[in-house]
Structure formats: structure tokens, C-alpha cells
Coordinates of N, CA and C in Angstrom, one line a residue:
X96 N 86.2 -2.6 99.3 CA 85.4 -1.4 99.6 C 84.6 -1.1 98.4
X97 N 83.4 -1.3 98.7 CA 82.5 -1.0 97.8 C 82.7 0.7 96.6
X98 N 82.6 1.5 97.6 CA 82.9 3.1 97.1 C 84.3 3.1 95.8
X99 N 85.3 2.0 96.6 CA 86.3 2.5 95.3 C 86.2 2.0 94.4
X100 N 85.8 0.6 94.2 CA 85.2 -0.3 93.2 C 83.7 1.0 92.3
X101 N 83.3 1.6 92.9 CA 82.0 2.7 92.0 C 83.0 3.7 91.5
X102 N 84.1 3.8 92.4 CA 85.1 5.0 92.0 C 85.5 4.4 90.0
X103 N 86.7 3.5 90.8 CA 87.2 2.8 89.5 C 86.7 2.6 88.1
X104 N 85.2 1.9 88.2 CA 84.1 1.7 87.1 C 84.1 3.0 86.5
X105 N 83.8 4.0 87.4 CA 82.9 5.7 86.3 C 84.4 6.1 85.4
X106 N 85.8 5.8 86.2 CA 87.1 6.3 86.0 C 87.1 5.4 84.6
X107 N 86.9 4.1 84.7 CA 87.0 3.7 83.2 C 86.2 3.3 82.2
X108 N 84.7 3.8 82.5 CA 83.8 4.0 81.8 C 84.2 5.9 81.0
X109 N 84.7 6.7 81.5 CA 85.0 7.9 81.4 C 86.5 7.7 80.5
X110 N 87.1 6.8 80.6 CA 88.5 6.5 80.1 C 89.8 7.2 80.2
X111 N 89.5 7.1 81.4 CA 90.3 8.3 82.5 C 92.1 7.5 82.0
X112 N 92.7 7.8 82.4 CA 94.3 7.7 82.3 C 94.3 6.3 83.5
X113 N 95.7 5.1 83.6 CA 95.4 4.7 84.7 C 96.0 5.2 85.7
X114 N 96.6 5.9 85.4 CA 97.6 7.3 86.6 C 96.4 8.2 86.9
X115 N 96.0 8.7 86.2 CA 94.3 9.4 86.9 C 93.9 8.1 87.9
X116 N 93.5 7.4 87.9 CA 92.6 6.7 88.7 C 93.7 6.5 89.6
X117 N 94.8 6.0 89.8 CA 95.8 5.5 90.9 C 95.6 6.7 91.8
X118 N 95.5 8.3 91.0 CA 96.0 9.5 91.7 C 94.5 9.5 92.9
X119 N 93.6 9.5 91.9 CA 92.1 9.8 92.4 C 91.6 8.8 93.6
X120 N 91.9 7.7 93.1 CA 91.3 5.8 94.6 C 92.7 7.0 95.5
X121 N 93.8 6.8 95.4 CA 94.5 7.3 96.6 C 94.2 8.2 97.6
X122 N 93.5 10.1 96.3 CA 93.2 10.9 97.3 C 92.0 10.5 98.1
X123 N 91.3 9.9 97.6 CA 89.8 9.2 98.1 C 89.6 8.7 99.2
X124 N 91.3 8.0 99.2 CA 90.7 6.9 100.7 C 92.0 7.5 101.3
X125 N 92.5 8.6 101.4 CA 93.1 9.7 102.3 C 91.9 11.3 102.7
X126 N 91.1 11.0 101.9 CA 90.4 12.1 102.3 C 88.9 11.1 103.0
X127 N 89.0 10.2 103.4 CA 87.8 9.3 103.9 C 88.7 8.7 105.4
X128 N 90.2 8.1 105.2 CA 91.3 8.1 106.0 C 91.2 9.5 107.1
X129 N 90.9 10.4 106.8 CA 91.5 11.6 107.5 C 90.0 12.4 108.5
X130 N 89.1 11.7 107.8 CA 87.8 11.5 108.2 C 87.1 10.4 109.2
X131 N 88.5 9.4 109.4 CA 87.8 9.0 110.3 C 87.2 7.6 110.0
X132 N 87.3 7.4 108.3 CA 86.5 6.3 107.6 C 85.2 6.5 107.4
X133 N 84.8 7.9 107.8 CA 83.2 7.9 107.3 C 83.1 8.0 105.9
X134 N 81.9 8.0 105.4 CA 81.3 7.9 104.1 C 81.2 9.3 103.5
X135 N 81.8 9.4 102.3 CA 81.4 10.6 101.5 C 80.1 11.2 102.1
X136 N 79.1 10.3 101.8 CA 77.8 10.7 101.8 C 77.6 11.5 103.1
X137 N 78.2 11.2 104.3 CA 77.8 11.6 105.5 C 78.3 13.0 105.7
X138 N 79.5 13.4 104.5 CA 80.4 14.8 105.0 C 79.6 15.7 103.6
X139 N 80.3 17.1 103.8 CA 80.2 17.6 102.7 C 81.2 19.2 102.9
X140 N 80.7 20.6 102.3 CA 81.6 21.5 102.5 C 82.9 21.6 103.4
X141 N 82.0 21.2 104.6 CA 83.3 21.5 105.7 C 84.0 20.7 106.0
X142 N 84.3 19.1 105.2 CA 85.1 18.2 105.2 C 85.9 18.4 104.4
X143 N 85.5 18.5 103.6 CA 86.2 18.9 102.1 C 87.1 19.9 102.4
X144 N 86.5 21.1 103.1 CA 87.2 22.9 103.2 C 88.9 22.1 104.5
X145 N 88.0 21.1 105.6 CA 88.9 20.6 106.2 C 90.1 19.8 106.0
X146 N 89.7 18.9 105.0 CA 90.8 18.2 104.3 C 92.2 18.9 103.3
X147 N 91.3 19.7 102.7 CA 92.1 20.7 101.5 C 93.1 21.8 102.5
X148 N 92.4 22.1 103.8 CA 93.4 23.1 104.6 C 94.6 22.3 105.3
X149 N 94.4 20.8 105.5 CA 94.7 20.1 106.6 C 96.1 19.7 105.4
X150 N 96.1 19.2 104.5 CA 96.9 19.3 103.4 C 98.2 20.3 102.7
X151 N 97.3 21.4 103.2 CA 98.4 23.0 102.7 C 98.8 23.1 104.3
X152 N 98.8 23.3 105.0 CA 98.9 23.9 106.4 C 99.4 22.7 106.8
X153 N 99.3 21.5 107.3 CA 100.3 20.6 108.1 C 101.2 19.4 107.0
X154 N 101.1 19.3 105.7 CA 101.2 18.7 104.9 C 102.0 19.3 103.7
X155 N 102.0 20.7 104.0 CA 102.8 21.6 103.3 C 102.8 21.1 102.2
X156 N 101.4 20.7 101.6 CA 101.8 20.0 100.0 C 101.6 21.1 98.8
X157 N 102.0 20.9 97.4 CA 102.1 22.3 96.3 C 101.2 22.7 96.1
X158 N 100.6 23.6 95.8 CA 99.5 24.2 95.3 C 98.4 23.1 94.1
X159 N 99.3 22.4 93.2 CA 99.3 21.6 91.9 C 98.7 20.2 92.6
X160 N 99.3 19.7 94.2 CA 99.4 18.5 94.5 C 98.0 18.9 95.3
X161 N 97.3 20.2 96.0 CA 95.9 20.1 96.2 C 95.2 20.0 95.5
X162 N 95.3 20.6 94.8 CA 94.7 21.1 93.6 C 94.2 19.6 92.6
X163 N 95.1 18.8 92.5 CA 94.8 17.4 92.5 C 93.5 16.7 93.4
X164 N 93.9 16.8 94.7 CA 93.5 16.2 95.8 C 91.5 16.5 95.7
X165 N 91.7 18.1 95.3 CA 90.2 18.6 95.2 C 89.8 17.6 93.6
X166 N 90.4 17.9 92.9 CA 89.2 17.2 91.6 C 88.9 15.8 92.0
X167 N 90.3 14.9 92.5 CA 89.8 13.5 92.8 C 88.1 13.4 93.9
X168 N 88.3 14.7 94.7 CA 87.2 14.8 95.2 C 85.8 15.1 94.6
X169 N 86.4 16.2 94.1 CA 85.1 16.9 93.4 C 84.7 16.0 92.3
X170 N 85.5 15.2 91.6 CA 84.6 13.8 90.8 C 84.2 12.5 92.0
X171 N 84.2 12.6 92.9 CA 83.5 11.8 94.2 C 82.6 12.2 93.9
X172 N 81.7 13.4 94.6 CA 81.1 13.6 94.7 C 79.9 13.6 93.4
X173 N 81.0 14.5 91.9 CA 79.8 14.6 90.9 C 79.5 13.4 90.1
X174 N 80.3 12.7 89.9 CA 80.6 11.7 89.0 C 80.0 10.4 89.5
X175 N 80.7 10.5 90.9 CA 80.4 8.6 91.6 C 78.9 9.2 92.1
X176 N 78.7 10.1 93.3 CA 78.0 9.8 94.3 C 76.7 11.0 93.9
X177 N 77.0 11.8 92.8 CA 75.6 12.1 92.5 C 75.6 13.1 93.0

């Protein structure tokens, strides 16, 4: 998959941890998984607002373990995809 291979590169051009990056390719292609397999590019706010509620509310995950889930995102967007 093209997208995680752009993921990976910025993660170790940036010299991210490799537990950062395992954490981040994971949330990535569970928040692309949960989507259906569409492309970053094609979603925006309300995928994101969807995925992050879909996580606390049926996934009952910690506040710490969203909160994760958003930055692996939110560096998708700023970092990889511009």
C-alpha cells in the first residue's frame, strides 16, 4: 500500500520512535479499515469526528488510547498528505 510506505518515510525522516510508527501505520489502516478502504484524501472532518466517536462509544477505548488514534491521524493528514 502505497499511503503507508509515505506514512513510514515522513515517520523516519522526522525520527519518530519505532513504537510511534507501529502505533501510527496501525491507527491508519484502522481508521481507512473502518472507512471502508477509502482514501484519506476522499474523507475529511466528519470521518475523522466518526472514527474518534466510533472508538469511545462502541470500542470503549481510554481517553489516552484516542487521543493516540487522533495524532496518528492528524499527522496523516499534516505531515503525509499535505
Amino acid at each position: 500500500m502505497k499511503l503507508l510506505e509515505e506514512v513510514r518515510n515522513v515517520i523516519r525522516r522526522k525520527h519518530y520512535s519505532i513504537r510511534t510508527e507501529q502505533a501510527y501505520i496501525s491507527w491508519i489502516k484502522n481508521y481507512i479499515g473502518f472507512h471502508h478502504m477509502r482514501h484519506p484524501r476522499h474523507m475529511g472532518k466528519h470521518a475523522i469526528e466518526a472514527f474518534l466517536t466510533h472508538l469511545a462509544r462502541d470500542r470503549n477505548v481510554a481517553s489516552s488510547t484516542q487521543n493516540q488514534a487522533f495524532n496518528a491521524i492528524l499527522f496523516l493528514y499534516r505531515d503525509v498528505l499535505g
